Tab-separated table of C-alpha atoms and ligand atoms in Angstrom:
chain	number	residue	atom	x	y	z
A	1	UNK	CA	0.000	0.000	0.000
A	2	UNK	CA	1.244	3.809	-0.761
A	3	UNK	CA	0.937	6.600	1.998
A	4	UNK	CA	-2.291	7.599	2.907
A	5	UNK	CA	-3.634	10.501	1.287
A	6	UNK	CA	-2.301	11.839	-1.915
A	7	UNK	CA	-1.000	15.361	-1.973
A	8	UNK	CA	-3.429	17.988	-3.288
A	9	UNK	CA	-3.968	17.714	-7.119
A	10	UNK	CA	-3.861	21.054	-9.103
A	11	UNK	CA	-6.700	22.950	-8.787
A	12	UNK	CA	-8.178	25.976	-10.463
A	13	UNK	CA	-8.491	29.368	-7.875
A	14	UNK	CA	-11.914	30.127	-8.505
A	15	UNK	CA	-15.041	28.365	-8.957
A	16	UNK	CA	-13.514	25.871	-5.676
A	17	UNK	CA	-14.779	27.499	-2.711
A	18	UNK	CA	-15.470	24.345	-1.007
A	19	UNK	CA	-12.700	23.460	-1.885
A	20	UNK	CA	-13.643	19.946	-3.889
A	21	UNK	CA	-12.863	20.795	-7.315
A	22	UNK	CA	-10.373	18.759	-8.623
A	23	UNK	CA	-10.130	16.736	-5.604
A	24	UNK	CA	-10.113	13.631	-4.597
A	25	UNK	CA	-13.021	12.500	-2.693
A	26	UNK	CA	-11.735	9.397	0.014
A	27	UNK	CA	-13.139	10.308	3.231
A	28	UNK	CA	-15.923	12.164	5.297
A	29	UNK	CA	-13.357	13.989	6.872
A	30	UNK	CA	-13.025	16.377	4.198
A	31	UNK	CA	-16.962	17.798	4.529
A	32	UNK	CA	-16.441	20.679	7.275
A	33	UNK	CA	-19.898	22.045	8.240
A	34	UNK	CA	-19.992	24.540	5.100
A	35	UNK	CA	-19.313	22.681	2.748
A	36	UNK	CA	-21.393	19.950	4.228
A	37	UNK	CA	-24.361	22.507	3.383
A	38	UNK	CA	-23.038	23.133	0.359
A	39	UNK	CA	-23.414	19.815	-0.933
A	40	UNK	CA	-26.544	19.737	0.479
A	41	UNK	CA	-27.845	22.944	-1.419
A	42	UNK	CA	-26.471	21.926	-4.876
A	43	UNK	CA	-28.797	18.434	-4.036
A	44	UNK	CA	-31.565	19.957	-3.469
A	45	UNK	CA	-31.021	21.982	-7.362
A	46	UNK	CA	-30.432	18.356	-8.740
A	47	UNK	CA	-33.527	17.350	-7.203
A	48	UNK	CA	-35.603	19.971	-8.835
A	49	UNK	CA	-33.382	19.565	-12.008
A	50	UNK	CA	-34.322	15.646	-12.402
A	51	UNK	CA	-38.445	16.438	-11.132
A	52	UNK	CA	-38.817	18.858	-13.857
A	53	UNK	CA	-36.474	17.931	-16.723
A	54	UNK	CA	-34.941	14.864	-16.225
A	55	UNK	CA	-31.835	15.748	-17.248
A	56	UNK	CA	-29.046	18.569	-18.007
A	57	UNK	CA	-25.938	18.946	-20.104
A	58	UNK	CA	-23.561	20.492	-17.281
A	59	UNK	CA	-21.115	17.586	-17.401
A	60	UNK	CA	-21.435	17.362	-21.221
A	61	UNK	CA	-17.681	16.195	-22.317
A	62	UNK	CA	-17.043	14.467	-19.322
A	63	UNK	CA	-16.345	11.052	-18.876
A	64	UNK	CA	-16.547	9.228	-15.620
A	65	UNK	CA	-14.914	5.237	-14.991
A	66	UNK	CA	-17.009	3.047	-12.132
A	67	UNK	CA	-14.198	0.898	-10.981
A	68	UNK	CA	-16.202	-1.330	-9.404
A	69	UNK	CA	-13.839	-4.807	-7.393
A	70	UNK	CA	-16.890	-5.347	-5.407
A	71	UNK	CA	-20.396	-6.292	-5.987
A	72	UNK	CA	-22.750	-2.819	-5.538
A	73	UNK	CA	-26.381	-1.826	-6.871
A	74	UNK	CA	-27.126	1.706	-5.589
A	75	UNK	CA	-23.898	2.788	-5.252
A	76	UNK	CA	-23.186	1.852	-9.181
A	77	UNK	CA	-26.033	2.450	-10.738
A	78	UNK	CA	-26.666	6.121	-9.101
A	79	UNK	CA	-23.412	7.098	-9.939
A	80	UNK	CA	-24.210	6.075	-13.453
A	81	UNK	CA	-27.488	7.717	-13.396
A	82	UNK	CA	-25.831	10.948	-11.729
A	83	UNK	CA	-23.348	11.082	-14.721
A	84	UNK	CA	-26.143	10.625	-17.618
A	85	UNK	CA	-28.298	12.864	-15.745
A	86	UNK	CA	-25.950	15.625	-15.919
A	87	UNK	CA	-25.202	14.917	-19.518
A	88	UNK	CA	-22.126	13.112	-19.238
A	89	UNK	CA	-20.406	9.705	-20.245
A	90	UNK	CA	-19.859	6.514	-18.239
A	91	UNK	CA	-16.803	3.412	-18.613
A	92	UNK	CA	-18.835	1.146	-16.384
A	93	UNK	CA	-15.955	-1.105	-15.652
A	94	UNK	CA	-18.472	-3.189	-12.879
A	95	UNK	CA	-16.796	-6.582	-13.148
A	96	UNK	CA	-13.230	-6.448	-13.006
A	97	UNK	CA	-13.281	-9.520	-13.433
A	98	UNK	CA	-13.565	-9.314	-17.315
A	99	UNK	CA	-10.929	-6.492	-17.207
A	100	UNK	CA	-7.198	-6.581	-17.112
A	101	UNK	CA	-7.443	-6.931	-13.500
A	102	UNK	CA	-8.066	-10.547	-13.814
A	103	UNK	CA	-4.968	-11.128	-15.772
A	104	UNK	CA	-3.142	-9.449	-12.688
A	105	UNK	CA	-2.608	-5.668	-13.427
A	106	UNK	CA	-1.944	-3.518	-10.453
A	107	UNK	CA	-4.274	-0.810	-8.927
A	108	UNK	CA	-1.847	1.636	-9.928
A	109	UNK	CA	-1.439	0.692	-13.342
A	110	UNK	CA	-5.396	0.380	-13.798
A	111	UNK	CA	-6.323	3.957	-12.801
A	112	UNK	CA	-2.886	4.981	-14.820
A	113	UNK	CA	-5.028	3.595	-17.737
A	114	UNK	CA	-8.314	4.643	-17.006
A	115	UNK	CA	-7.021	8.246	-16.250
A	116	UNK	CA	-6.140	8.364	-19.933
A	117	UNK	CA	-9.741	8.031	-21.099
A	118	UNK	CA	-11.907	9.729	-18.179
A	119	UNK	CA	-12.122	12.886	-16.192
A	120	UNK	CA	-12.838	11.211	-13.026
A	121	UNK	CA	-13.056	7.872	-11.289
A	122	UNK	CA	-15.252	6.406	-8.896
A	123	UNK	CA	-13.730	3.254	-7.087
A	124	UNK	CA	-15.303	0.310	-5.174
A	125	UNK	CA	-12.637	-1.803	-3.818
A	126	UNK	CA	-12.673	-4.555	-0.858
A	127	UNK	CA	-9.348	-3.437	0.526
A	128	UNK	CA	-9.169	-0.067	3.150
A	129	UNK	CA	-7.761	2.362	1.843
A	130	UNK	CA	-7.278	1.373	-1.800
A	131	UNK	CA	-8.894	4.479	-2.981
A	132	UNK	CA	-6.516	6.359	-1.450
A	133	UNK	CA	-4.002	4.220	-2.907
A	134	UNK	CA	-5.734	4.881	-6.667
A	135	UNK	CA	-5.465	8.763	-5.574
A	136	UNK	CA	-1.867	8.417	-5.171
A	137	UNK	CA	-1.526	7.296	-8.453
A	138	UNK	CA	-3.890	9.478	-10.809
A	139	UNK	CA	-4.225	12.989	-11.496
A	140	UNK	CA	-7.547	13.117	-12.244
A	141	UNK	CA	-9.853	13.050	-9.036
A	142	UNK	CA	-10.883	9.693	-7.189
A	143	UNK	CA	-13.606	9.160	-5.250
A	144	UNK	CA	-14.211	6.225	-3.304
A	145	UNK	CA	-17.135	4.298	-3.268
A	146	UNK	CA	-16.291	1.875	-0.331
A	147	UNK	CA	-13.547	0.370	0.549
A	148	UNK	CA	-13.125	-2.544	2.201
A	149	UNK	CA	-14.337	-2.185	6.169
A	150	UNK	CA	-12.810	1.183	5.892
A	151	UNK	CA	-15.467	4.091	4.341
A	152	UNK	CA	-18.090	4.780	2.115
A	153	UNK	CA	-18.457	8.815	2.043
A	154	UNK	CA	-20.749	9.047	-0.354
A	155	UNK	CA	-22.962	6.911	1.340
A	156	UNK	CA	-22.275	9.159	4.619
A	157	UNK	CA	-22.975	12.222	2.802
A	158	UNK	CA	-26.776	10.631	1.558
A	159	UNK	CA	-27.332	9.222	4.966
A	160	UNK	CA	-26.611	12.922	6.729
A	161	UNK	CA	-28.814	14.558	3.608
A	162	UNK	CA	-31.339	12.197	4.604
A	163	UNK	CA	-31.808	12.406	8.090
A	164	UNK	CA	-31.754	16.540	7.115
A	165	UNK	CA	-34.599	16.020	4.968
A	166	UNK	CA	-36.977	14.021	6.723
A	167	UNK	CA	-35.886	15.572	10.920
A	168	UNK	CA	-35.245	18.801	9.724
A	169	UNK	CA	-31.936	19.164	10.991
A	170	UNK	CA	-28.559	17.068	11.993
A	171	UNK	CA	-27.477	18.545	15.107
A	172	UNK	CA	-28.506	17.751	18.582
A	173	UNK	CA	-29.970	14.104	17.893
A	174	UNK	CA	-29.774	10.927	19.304
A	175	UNK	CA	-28.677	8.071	16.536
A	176	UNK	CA	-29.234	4.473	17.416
A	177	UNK	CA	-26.682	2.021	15.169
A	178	UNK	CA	-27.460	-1.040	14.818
A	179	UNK	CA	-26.385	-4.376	13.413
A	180	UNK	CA	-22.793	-4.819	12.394
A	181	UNK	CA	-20.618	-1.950	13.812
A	182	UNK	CA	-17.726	-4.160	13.085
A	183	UNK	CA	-17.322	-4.479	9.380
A	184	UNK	CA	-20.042	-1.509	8.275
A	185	UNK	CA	-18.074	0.784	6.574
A	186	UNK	CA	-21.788	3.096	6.507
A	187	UNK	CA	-21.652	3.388	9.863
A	188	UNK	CA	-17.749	4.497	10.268
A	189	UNK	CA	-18.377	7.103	7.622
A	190	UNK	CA	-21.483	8.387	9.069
A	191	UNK	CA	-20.568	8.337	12.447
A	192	UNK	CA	-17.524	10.544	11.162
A	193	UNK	CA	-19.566	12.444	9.804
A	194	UNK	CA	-22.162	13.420	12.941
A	195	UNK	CA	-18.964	14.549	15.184
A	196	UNK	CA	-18.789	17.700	16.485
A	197	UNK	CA	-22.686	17.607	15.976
A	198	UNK	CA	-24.028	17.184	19.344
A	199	UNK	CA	-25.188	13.844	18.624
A	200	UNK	CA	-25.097	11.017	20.932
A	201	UNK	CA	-24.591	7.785	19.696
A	202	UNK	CA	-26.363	4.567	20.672
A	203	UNK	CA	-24.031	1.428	19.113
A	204	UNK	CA	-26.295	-1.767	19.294
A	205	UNK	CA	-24.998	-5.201	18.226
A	206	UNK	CA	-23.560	-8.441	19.436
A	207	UNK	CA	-20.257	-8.102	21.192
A	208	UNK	CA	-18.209	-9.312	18.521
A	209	UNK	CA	-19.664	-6.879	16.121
A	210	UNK	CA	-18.847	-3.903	18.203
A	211	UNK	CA	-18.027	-0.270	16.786
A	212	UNK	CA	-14.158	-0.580	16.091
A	213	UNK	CA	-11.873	1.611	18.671
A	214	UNK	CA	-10.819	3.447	16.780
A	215	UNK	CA	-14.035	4.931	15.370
A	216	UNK	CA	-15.184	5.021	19.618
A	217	UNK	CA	-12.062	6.889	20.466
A	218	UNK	CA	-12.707	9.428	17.615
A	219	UNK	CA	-16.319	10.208	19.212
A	220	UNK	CA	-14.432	10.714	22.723
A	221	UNK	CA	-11.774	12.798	21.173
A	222	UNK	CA	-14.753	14.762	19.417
A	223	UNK	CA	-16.352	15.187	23.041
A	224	UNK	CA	-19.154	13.330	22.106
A	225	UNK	CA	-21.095	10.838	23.846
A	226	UNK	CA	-21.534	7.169	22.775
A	227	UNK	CA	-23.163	3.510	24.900
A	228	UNK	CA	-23.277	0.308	23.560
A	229	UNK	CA	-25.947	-2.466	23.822
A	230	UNK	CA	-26.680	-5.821	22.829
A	231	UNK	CA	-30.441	-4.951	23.357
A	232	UNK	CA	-32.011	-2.799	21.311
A	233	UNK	CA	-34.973	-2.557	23.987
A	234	UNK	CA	-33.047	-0.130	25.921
A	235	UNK	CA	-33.000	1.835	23.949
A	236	UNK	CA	-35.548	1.596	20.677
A	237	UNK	CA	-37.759	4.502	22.955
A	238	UNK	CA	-35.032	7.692	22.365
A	239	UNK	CA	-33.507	7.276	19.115
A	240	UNK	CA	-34.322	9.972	16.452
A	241	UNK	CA	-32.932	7.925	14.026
A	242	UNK	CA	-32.393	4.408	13.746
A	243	UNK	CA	-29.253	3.346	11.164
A	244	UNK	CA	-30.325	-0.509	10.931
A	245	UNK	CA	-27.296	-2.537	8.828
A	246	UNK	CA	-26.092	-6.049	7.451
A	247	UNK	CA	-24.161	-8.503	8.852
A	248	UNK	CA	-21.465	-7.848	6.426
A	249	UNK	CA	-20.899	-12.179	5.749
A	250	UNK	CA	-18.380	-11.493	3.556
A	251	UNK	CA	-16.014	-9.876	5.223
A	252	UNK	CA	-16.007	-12.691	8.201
A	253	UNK	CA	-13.158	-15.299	8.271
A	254	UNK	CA	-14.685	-17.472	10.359
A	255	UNK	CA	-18.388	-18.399	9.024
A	256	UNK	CA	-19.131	-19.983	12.406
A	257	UNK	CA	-18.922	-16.933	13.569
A	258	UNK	CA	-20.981	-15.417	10.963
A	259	UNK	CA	-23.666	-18.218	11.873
A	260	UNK	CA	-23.731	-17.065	15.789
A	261	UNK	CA	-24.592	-13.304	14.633
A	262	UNK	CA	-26.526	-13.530	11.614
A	263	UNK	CA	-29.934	-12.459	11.960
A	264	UNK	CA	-29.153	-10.862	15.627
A	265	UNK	CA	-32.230	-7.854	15.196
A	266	UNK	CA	-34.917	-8.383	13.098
A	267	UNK	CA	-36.809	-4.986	13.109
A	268	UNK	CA	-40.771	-5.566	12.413
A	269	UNK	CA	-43.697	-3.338	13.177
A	270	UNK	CA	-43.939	-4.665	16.557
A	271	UNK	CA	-40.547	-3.617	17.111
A	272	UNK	CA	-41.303	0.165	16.172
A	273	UNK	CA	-44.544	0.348	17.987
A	274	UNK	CA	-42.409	0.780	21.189
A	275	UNK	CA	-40.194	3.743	19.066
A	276	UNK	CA	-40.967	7.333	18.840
A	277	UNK	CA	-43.230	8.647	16.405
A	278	UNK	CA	-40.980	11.655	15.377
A	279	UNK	CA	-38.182	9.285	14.283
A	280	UNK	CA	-36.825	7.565	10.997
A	281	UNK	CA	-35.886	3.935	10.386
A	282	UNK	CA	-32.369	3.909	7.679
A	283	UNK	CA	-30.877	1.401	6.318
A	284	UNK	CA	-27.996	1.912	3.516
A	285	UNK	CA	-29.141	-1.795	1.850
A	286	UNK	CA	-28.964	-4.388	0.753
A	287	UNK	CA	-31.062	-5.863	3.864
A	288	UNK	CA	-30.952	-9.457	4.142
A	289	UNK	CA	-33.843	-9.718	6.365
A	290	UNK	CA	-32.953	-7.136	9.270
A	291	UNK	CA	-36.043	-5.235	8.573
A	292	UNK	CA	-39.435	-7.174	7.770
A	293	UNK	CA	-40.981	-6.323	4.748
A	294	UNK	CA	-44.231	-4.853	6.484
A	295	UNK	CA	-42.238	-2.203	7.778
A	296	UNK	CA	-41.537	-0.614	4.503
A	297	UNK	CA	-45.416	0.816	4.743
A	298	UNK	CA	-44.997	2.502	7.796
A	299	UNK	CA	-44.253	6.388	7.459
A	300	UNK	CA	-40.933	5.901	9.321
A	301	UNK	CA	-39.260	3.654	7.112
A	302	UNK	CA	-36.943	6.269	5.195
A	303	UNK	CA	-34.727	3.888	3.312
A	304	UNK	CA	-36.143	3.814	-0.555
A	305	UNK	CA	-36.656	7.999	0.284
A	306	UNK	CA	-32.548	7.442	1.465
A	307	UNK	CA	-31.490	5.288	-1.390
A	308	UNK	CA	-33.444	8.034	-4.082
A	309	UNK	CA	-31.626	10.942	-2.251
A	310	UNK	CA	-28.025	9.097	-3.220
A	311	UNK	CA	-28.766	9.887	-7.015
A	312	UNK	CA	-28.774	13.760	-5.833
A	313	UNK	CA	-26.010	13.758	-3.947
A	314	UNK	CA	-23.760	11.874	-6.865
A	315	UNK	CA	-25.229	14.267	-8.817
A	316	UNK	CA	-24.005	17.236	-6.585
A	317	UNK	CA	-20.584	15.777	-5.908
A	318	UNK	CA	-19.752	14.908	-9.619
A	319	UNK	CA	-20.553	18.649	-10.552
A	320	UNK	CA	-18.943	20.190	-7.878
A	321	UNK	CA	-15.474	18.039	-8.458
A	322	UNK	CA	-15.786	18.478	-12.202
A	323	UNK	CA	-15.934	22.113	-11.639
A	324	UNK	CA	-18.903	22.776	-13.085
A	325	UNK	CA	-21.736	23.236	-9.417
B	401	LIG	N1	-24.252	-1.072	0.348
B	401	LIG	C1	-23.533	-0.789	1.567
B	401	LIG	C2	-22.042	-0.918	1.348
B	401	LIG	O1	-21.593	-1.097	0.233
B	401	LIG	C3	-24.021	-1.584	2.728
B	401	LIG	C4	-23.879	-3.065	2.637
B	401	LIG	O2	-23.340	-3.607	1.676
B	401	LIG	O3	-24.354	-3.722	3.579
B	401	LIG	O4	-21.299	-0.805	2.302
């Protein structure tokens, strides 16, 4: 693996005052407050763009890769949808598999390549902190779609737009986490992402799919305030928000241990007649049977609203690193 982050590629002086354009997008870290509204703001214009035309030509001459080493629905297909939208071009590059990856090219030498041809691209990799290896390597800006247990920013960004849209606000709110804490990358992002916000954090799963330490030490460091559970009951009453996830199977070594965890919380409509009524149930998908289908119909259930939202904000991010918000 290369160093960490890769130093600042060139940008342009104007037209950047969040600071994005031309950059590489890797983790929630880089979304300070303002330009955390920002992105919100330029959603908000996509929305309105796709409800009354559809589509746009602001990224017209633009090509975007999806780099995709691990399996994704949303994640792909929205970015996809977020290029065309705005007018520009996709290399959908979704199974490596069929690429020169499989006849053992390096990451470097595949974003080298894929540099050549496109303007900017998004990576999916099952490794932490390949995307900010790929950054190292290109010019042209990455942004990373997941990797590994590490992050998925994007999805951080959609889950904070979100839980703006349907509360009202992100600031002062208590989020419940549930599931696995352990291999989520959602839930590392997004917690990253609520620091600093006055939020205090409920982590709920089995003790072997605890919230890393280093993600709990960051909330301490932040001054915020975090418990863990097993039960949910203890606290399914407070939440404002309730971030429901997959046990991530792949990512165990030990399928035994998969077996002893899977299906740990099953959230039905029993379950939320004992939450509050001002409060949203998210869940950054796919579920695998952590939330019963009869939930869906209750008002609460925000996560088709959530996945819809993640076209906007792909939207919003591709024009505002292209240059072109
Ligand atoms: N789609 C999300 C991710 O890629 C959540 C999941 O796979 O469970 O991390």
């Amino acid at each position: 693996m290369q160093p960490n982050m890769s130093p600042a590629k060139p940008r342009p002086a104007d037209n950047n005052s969040h600071g994005l354009y031309g950059q590489d997008i890797l983790s929630v870290k880089q979304f300070t407050p303002p330009v955390l509204d920002y992105i919100f703001s330029v959603s908000e214009e996509m929305r309105t763009l796709v409800e009354r035309f559809g589509s746009a030509d602001l990224l017209q001459g633009k090509i975007m890769t999806n780099l995709f080493y691990e399996p994704s629905t949303r994640t792909s297909s929205s970015f996809m949808a977020a290029m065309q939208r705005l007018g520009g071009q996709v290399i959908p590059i979704n199974s490596v598999q069929y690429s020169s990856v499989s006849k053992g090219e390096s990451l470097a030498d595949t974003v080298r390549t894929l540099e050549c041809y496109a303007d900017v691209i998004v990576i999916r990799h099952y490794e932490a902190g390949a995307a900010a290896e790929a950054a190292h390597w290109a010019s042209k800006p990455i942004i990373n779609a997941g990797d590994g247990v590490g992050e998925h920013p994007t999805q951080a960004l959609l889950d904070a737009y979100t839980i703006q849209r349907e509360l009202g606000r992100i600031d002062d709110l208590t989020v419940g986490m549930l599931g696995d804490l352990r291999f989520g990358r959602t839930v590392h992002s997004l917690t990253r992402l609520l620091l600093n916000r006055n939020v205090t954090f409920r982590f709920i799963s089995p003790r072997l799919l605890r919230m890393p330490e280093e993600i709990r030490d960051e909330v301490t460091e932040a001054d915020g305030t975090f418990t863990e559970h097993e039960d949910l009951e203890e606290v399914i009453g407070e939440v404002d928000v309730l971030y429901v996830t997959r046990v991530q199977k792949e990512r165990f070594t030990d399928l035994g241990d998969y077996e002893k965890v899977k299906g740990a919380y099953i959230i039905s409509p029993e379950t939320l007649t004992r939450a509050r009524q001002e409060m949203v149930v998210m869940h950054p998908l796919p579920r695998v049977g952590e939330i019963t289908y009869e939930v869906d119909n209750d008002p609460r259930a925000a996560y088709f609203r959530q996945m819809q939202n993640g076209l906007y904000i792909r939207m919003a991010l591709l024009a505002t690193v292209l240059g072109r918000a």
